[in-house]
Amino acid sequence: MSDKGPIIFLQPLIAPQPIAINLLPHGRILPYCGSLPHTVCKQRQRNPDYSDKCSDCSKFRENSSNWNKECLCSVNFTLKEDILGDVFMYYGLQNFYQNHRRYMISRSDAQLLGRNVNIQRSYCAPFTTYKNGTPMAPCGAIANSMFNDTIDLFYNRNSSVIQVPLLKTGNSWWTDKNVKFRNPESYNLSSAFAGTARPPYWQKPVYLLDEGDERNTGYVNDDFIIWMRVSAFATFRNLYRRVRRIRHFADGLPAGNYTFRISYNFPVSKFKGRKHVILSTVVWSGGSNPFLGIAYVVSGTAATLAGFVITAIHLKLRKKKTYFQRQ
Amino acid sequence: MKVRQAIPVTAELGDTSKLARFDGEVVCEPPNNKLDKFGGTLYWKENKYPLSNQNMLLRGCVLRNTEWCFGLVIFAGPDTKLMQNSGRTKFKRTSIDRLMNTLVLWIFGFLVCMGVILAIGNAIWEHEVGVCFQIYLPWDEGVHSAFFSGFLSFWSYIIILNTVVPISLYVSVEVIRLGHSYFINWDKKMYCAKRRTPAEARTTTLNEELGQVEYIFSDKTGTLTQNIMVFSKCSVNGHSYGDVQDVLGHKAELGERPEPVSFSFNPLADPRFQFWDPSLLEAVKLGDPHVHEFFRLLSLCHTVMSEEKSEGELLYKAQSPDEGALVTAARNFGFVFRFRTPKTITVHELGQAITYQLLAILDFNNIRKRMSVIVRCPEGKIRLYCKGADTILLERLHPVSQDLTSITADHLNEYAAEGLRTLVLAYKDLEESYYRDWSERLRWAGSASEAREDRLARLYDEVEHDMMLLGATAIEDKLQQGVPETIAILTLANIKIWVLTGDKQETAVNIGYSCKMLTDDMTEVFVVTGHTVLEVREELRKAREKMMDASRSVGNGFSYEEKLSSSKLTSVLEAIAGEYALVINGHSLAHALEADMEVEFLETACACKAVICCRVTPLQKAQVVELVKKYKKGVTLAIGDGANDVNMIKTAHIGVGISGQEGIQAVLASDYSFSQFKFLQRLLLVHGRWSYLRMCKFLCYFFYKNFAFTMVHFWFGFFCGFSAQTVYDQYFITLYNIVYTSLPVLAMGVFDQDVPEQRSMEYPKLYEPGQLNLLFNKREFFICIAQGIYTSVLMFFIPYGVFADATRDDGAQLADYQSFAVTVATSLVIVVSVQIGLDTGFWTAINHFFIWGSLAAYFAILFTMHSDGLFRMFPNQFRFVGNAQNTLAQPTVWLTIALTTVVCIMPVVAFRFLKLDLKPELSDTVRYTQLVRKKQKTQHRCVRRAGRVGSRRSGYAFSHQEGFGELIMSGKNMRLSSLALSSFASRPSTSWIETLWKKKGSEGSGAGSPSGTADKTLKV
């Protein structure tokens, strides 16, 4: 290679370093673990979760005869300092294999687009039809296993309990909400879904997912859309709600005591899974991401060191090169 | 040309009716492949007649100087010598091809291993985790156990991971080879304008092997030489003529020659003859008697026939081109041989017709190495003119001319050092009485029934004594253009050149010197001429001992132990100090090629710098090639032009045919053909080297990119419950090998160069990596695979690390499967594109177009596949809708892609840079110096041997054969032109064939073969 070559090659090696340094401040904005609110814990330490705190409910849910009874539990935590800016609330699941091949194909995108299709020909089995032939709407393993806990957040201010206002729409991708998911066309939703039945694990039919909001029910329900966008890994978190920035919460969440009230419906103990709630903010590059920051710093440092070593070797061998050239 | 004659008894059967009554019986040897031997007996009318090779016409011969003949077929079809010499056609494949097949099998094994690992993983996962997960994801119908699930998952993984087995590789390899073949066909520098023949790659499958050639087997005549003899220098009476001189009288170099001498004074001159030294012509014009006598000898002492179609348009038919050249030279210098009859020779000496009476021709043979004529001059003097090899003739000179002899001997050595073929000329006046006595004895000896040859030889020997030296001639066996330079360069490229020729030893050695294969600097040239197994073995052993002795004396410290162990023979021979050459004769070669001696022979031959095999049959040529193929790993290349080279061309790894005058059989059997030997250097050093380099780079990259692509699935398997979930979108998997990555690597495989073509000619050492198989072997393959796996690990785990916790900038989840797929796919395409950019050493517009085009195509297709329109049409097929625009708008995704790219590429760059610094390849150094040289423009021409050292080697070589003298004297083969006959009153003016008929009728003698009734001279 030419003499100029190495110098050109070296540039990209050194370049990552400034980016890595820039990234560091963002890496500091760390999320707050759902059930250990007093510590600003690192992302990986989310283990104390509400699947333990709500173990009573968990046991309650294992008994299938209680499927239509409600089980409530609450988790308290304290914020030592304010969380400023947009605050997002996630539910996290561990050991839930959304990326399993058979799980991932078990859906009918045509059905979710509101089309009247024969779901027998999709990969929804065994969640296709009931024994009497009534098709499930929506069909498939993904829809059937939809996360259905209800989580509310309360702010305990001077012994008065204020419910933190949460937004349940606008959490999904625009393309998903407006292109990928469509309700069947009809004069009203219940008639649109006439002749179909809810999936077996659901407590209510799909058109009643959000009774209050016409544009957020049926297939276009945000919670449903988010669930249907399956995760790449068995441990994941999905956006559940956003804090609505009004009144006390105009700047975010002020420091103080909070309580999660959870209506426990989603059993995870059977598959040794766990679930948790996460509150987090975002920066320009998205949520906090210590891995990316560390990876950049490490590779930047390695590149710089390698650059120095190589340059040293190169300079040392320059004499030898002229010798070769004379040969 | 070779003389073939019928035996006298059958020669009489010129008539068809007589032939019809012929009922002889031929008993002969079984069919064999020896071209120069035949033994048989004809039983006819209770008589036995011996038949030899002299009476045989071989299949494939062409009659010259004879219009027709009758013959008896002795062997036909596969029994003929031609067919006995032909080998089997084999299917040729390159070593890279064979390696590739092995590697593909290995990869397949690797695929099965991965499948098994993942299947076991699947069984365990289903058993441990999947069972609990059944509430959300029940097993498929029919799957009742984790074991069965694992079994199914094995097949799923075989299907998913099958992209490691590069199916498209074979197609791409063929496309690249086709491209390289077109480059050879289109190469203007390998186009011969004179013959209007371009180089032609007749097979498209062997190109890269051209870059790995280690042994070249070359034919001589027609390949190295043009088979044209040119009278180039002479020494007359101690004065040497023929050096090309410039104005100042210095020896001029080639290329700056002045005008050739004009022979316009002589209307009979041959216009094609060229001579550059005007002093010789001046000497002729001034009437120097020595010069006159010199040319007179040349015009008289020969066996050439002349044909004169019209006045002044002479055509010489010479049995050997040497003689033709000498007679033509005499013709141009004013001593024109016009025509001959059995008893006379008519010469125009400086315009004056003189007829000499031809008294005797003392014919040439291999032992005598000379020929003489005895003529009676018009004034009545009897004179013997003799020409022959210097070693023989210089001993037979009269002692008076000792001073002259030593000067001439010096000249001869000078000529020989230039690789010219020399002959010494001498004359002797004979007393009338002595001649009478001698001719009487000659007649007696000639009619003797036994030991005739011996008696004749003794008589010849007696008369050719005490001769007066006239001078010496030097004939240039014209080499093809650029042969010595080509051989020099190929030798520098560590290619061993073996010349295999049917010619005799002297000629072959001579050519060896003139094309600089043999030099006087060589420590020793071994000549093996033994006739028996023992002799040959002894000679080979001696050669080896000499070589080892020499190397011992160089490094005498530890050589003693080496000598003891014969197993180290090879290693010792490979570390030979001096330069040696081996010349081996055909009959010795026959023994050397026997099973028990072939290894010995090969080791000896391979230790030598040059090997010349002479007098070899076509089959032996092939056997030699086969031998080298069998015991040496190197790639062999055979080059030849004639039908006798077909075997060798077919046997060698690569066969090259010279498309010349000698028919197209060689070309038809060859893999590559062109019209000049010198193009070989371009074919090997430029095209072959590039082909090899490109193919190696291509293969490395191809394996790399497939592994980088596929192994990601393997890693993902550990995170998705071994469920055979793919990482990428199905369309990406389909298009990756076809659209996104195929064209850039194809462009590299077709166009890449490491150094420009001039450099690869200047530095022949650049050829060595190919011979040593350094650029693509199992080690390189594993490095590529390792790089591919390394890339796949980063390609999976970096996005995994990032995505595990990340969210989008609008707070929504990022770690969904589809975003992950797009991120990994995008970084993969970018990484492999950057990698091909690094691998591409030579950027053409097409490379740019393909690389940028592939990236552009990737993004264009990505956005199209993820568009709303397609989803609305086929919602179940295009479920990635909206993914591209959502994912690729995220800074985190781009940061991940950038990080992945840098981390994947950085070690490669660092490693290459370090290698460049610490252990640069020659090609790197060449490229480096090229940059420097742009400034200082120093000349780095390849070494040209300058200055000749005086040698004591005789350059005698003469492609002449016995038998012509007798033929001429008998008058049997007199084809006289009507013009000549008309001026020769004593003969009826009929055509030659009529004369012959007449003669037959009257004298009852004619010529015929056992197989025919006309005599013939023919060229085999």
Coordinates of C-alpha atoms in Angstrom, one line a residue, chain A residues 1-4 6-7 9-10 12-13 16 19 23 43-44 46 88 90 95-110 113 115 122 125-127 141 144-145 171-176 178-181 201 226 229-239 242 266-268 270-272 280-292 295-296 299 302-303 306 310-311 313-315 317-318 320-322 324-327, chain B residues 122 125-126 128-129 132-141 149 156 160 716 718-726 763 796-820 838 868 871-876 878-883 885-887 890-892 894-899 902-903 905-907 909-914 916-918 920 923-925 927-929 931-933 936 940:
Chain A
M1 CA 0.0 0.0 0.0
S2 CA 1.1 3.5 -0.5
D3 CA 2.8 5.7 2.0
K4 CA -0.2 7.8 2.1
P6 CA -1.9 4.5 6.5
I7 CA -2.5 8.1 7.3
F9 CA -6.7 4.8 7.3
L10 CA -5.9 6.2 10.7
P12 CA -11.5 6.9 11.1
L13 CA -9.8 5.1 13.9
P16 CA -14.8 8.0 17.3
I19 CA -18.3 11.3 19.8
L23 CA -22.1 10.9 24.7
Q43 CA -30.6 -0.3 34.4
R44 CA -29.4 -3.8 34.9
R46 CA -34.2 -4.1 38.1
F88 CA -42.3 7.9 30.4
Y90 CA -42.8 1.4 30.9
N95 CA -38.0 -14.2 30.2
F96 CA -40.9 -13.6 27.9
Y97 CA -39.8 -15.0 24.5
Q98 CA -41.5 -12.7 22.2
N99 CA -38.8 -13.4 19.7
H100 CA -39.7 -17.1 19.4
R101 CA -40.2 -18.0 15.8
R102 CA -43.6 -19.7 16.3
Y103 CA -44.7 -16.9 18.5
M104 CA -43.7 -14.2 16.0
I105 CA -45.5 -15.7 13.1
S106 CA -48.7 -16.3 15.1
R107 CA -50.6 -13.3 13.8
S108 CA -52.6 -12.2 10.8
D109 CA -51.6 -8.7 9.6
A110 CA -54.5 -8.8 7.1
L113 CA -55.8 -4.3 8.9
R115 CA -59.9 -7.0 6.3
S122 CA -52.7 -17.7 8.7
A125 CA -53.0 -21.7 15.2
P126 CA -53.9 -22.7 17.8
F127 CA -55.5 -19.3 18.6
A141 CA -50.4 -16.2 20.2
N144 CA -53.7 -13.7 23.0
S145 CA -50.8 -13.1 25.4
N171 CA -47.3 6.2 22.4
S172 CA -47.1 4.1 19.2
W173 CA -45.5 4.7 15.8
W174 CA -47.5 6.8 13.5
T175 CA -47.3 4.2 10.7
D176 CA -48.5 1.5 13.0
N178 CA -52.4 4.8 10.9
V179 CA -51.3 2.3 8.3
K180 CA -50.6 -1.1 9.8
F181 CA -53.6 -1.4 12.2
Y201 CA -56.9 -15.0 27.7
I226 CA -47.3 -1.7 21.1
R229 CA -44.7 -4.9 17.9
V230 CA -42.8 -7.9 19.2
S231 CA -39.5 -7.5 21.0
A232 CA -36.2 -8.8 19.7
F233 CA -35.2 -10.3 23.0
A234 CA -36.8 -12.1 25.8
T235 CA -36.2 -9.2 28.2
F236 CA -37.8 -6.1 27.1
R237 CA -39.9 -3.1 28.1
N238 CA -42.7 -1.5 26.3
L239 CA -44.0 2.1 26.7
R242 CA -46.6 9.1 29.4
F266 CA -50.9 -10.9 33.7
P267 CA -49.4 -14.0 35.2
V268 CA -45.7 -14.4 34.8
K270 CA -45.7 -19.9 35.4
F271 CA -42.9 -19.3 32.9
K272 CA -40.6 -18.0 35.6
S280 CA -37.6 7.3 32.5
T281 CA -36.8 10.4 30.6
V282 CA -35.2 10.7 27.2
V283 CA -32.5 12.8 25.6
W284 CA -31.8 13.5 21.9
S285 CA -30.5 10.0 21.3
G286 CA -33.4 8.3 23.1
G287 CA -33.4 6.6 26.4
S288 CA -30.4 6.3 28.6
N289 CA -27.9 3.9 27.1
P290 CA -24.9 3.2 29.2
F291 CA -23.8 0.4 26.8
L292 CA -23.5 2.6 23.8
A295 CA -18.7 0.9 24.0
Y296 CA -17.8 4.2 22.4
S299 CA -13.5 1.4 21.3
A302 CA -8.6 1.3 21.9
A303 CA -8.5 3.0 18.5
A306 CA -3.7 1.4 18.5
I310 CA 1.0 1.9 14.9
T311 CA 2.3 5.4 14.3
I313 CA 6.0 1.5 14.7
H314 CA 5.6 3.2 11.5
L315 CA 8.0 6.0 12.3
L317 CA 10.4 1.5 10.5
R318 CA 10.7 4.4 8.2
K320 CA 13.9 0.3 7.0
K321 CA 11.4 1.2 4.3
T322 CA 13.9 3.3 2.5
F324 CA 13.5 -1.8 1.0
Q325 CA 13.0 0.8 -1.6
R326 CA 16.7 0.7 -2.5
Q327 CA 16.5 -3.0 -2.9
Chain B
N122 CA -33.5 -26.2 21.1
W125 CA -34.6 -25.0 25.9
E126 CA -38.0 -26.6 25.1
E128 CA -36.5 -26.3 30.5
V129 CA -38.2 -23.1 29.4
C132 CA -43.4 -23.4 31.1
F133 CA -44.0 -21.0 28.3
Q134 CA -46.7 -23.2 26.8
I135 CA -49.5 -21.2 28.3
Y136 CA -48.7 -18.5 25.8
L137 CA -47.1 -20.6 23.1
P138 CA -48.3 -24.2 22.9
W139 CA -46.2 -26.6 20.9
D140 CA -47.2 -27.3 17.4
E141 CA -49.5 -30.1 16.7
S149 CA -38.8 -30.3 18.6
S156 CA -35.0 -25.4 10.2
I160 CA -31.7 -20.9 7.6
F716 CA -29.4 -15.0 17.7
F718 CA -29.1 -18.5 21.8
F719 CA -31.5 -15.6 22.5
C720 CA -34.6 -16.7 20.8
G721 CA -35.0 -20.1 22.3
F722 CA -33.2 -21.8 19.4
S723 CA -36.5 -21.4 17.5
A724 CA -34.8 -20.9 14.1
Q725 CA -35.9 -17.3 14.0
T726 CA -34.0 -15.3 11.4
Y763 CA 9.8 -7.3 -10.9
F796 CA -25.1 -9.2 16.7
F797 CA -23.8 -8.3 20.1
I798 CA -23.3 -4.6 19.7
P799 CA -26.9 -4.0 18.6
Y800 CA -27.9 -6.5 21.3
G801 CA -26.1 -4.5 24.0
V802 CA -27.5 -1.2 22.7
F803 CA -31.1 -2.4 22.1
A804 CA -31.5 -4.3 25.4
D805 CA -32.1 -1.1 27.3
A806 CA -32.6 1.6 24.8
T807 CA -35.7 3.5 24.0
R808 CA -36.4 5.8 21.1
D809 CA -36.1 9.6 21.4
D810 CA -39.9 9.8 21.6
G811 CA -39.9 7.3 24.5
A812 CA -41.3 4.4 22.6
Q813 CA -39.6 1.1 22.6
L814 CA -36.6 0.6 20.3
A815 CA -35.8 -3.0 21.0
D816 CA -38.5 -4.4 18.8
Y817 CA -37.6 -7.2 16.5
Q818 CA -38.1 -5.4 13.2
S819 CA -36.0 -2.4 14.2
F820 CA -33.3 -4.8 15.3
L838 CA -10.5 -1.9 1.6
D868 CA -47.3 1.6 2.8
F871 CA -48.2 -3.5 2.7
R872 CA -51.7 -2.6 1.6
M873 CA -51.5 -4.9 -1.3
F874 CA -49.9 -7.8 0.6
P875 CA -50.3 -7.2 4.3
N876 CA -49.0 -10.7 5.3
F878 CA -44.7 -7.0 3.8
R879 CA -45.2 -6.7 7.5
F880 CA -42.1 -4.5 8.0
V881 CA -44.2 -1.6 7.0
G882 CA -43.0 1.8 8.1
N883 CA -40.0 0.2 9.8
Q885 CA -38.3 5.4 8.1
N886 CA -39.0 4.9 11.8
T887 CA -35.8 3.0 12.7
Q890 CA -33.2 7.2 15.3
P891 CA -29.8 8.6 16.3
T892 CA -29.2 5.6 18.5
W894 CA -27.0 5.3 13.5
L895 CA -24.6 5.5 16.4
T896 CA -24.9 1.7 16.7
I897 CA -24.3 1.2 13.0
A898 CA -21.3 3.5 13.1
L899 CA -19.9 1.8 16.1
V902 CA -15.7 0.9 13.1
V903 CA -15.2 -2.0 15.4
I905 CA -13.2 -2.7 10.3
M906 CA -10.7 -1.2 12.7
P907 CA -8.8 -4.4 13.5
V909 CA -7.1 -1.9 9.0
A910 CA -4.7 -2.0 12.0
F911 CA -3.6 -5.5 11.1
R912 CA -3.0 -4.7 7.5
F913 CA -1.2 -1.6 8.4
L914 CA 1.1 -3.4 10.8
L916 CA 2.6 -3.4 5.8
D917 CA 5.1 -2.0 8.2
L918 CA 6.5 -5.1 9.7
P920 CA 5.6 -6.0 3.7
S923 CA 4.0 -6.0 -4.1
D924 CA 3.6 -3.6 -1.2
T925 CA 7.2 -2.5 -1.6
R927 CA 3.8 0.1 -4.8
Y928 CA 5.6 2.1 -2.2
T929 CA 8.7 2.6 -4.4
L931 CA 5.3 6.5 -5.3
V932 CA 8.8 7.5 -4.5
R933 CA 10.0 6.8 -8.0
Q936 CA 13.2 10.6 -9.0
H940 CA 14.9 -0.2 -12.8

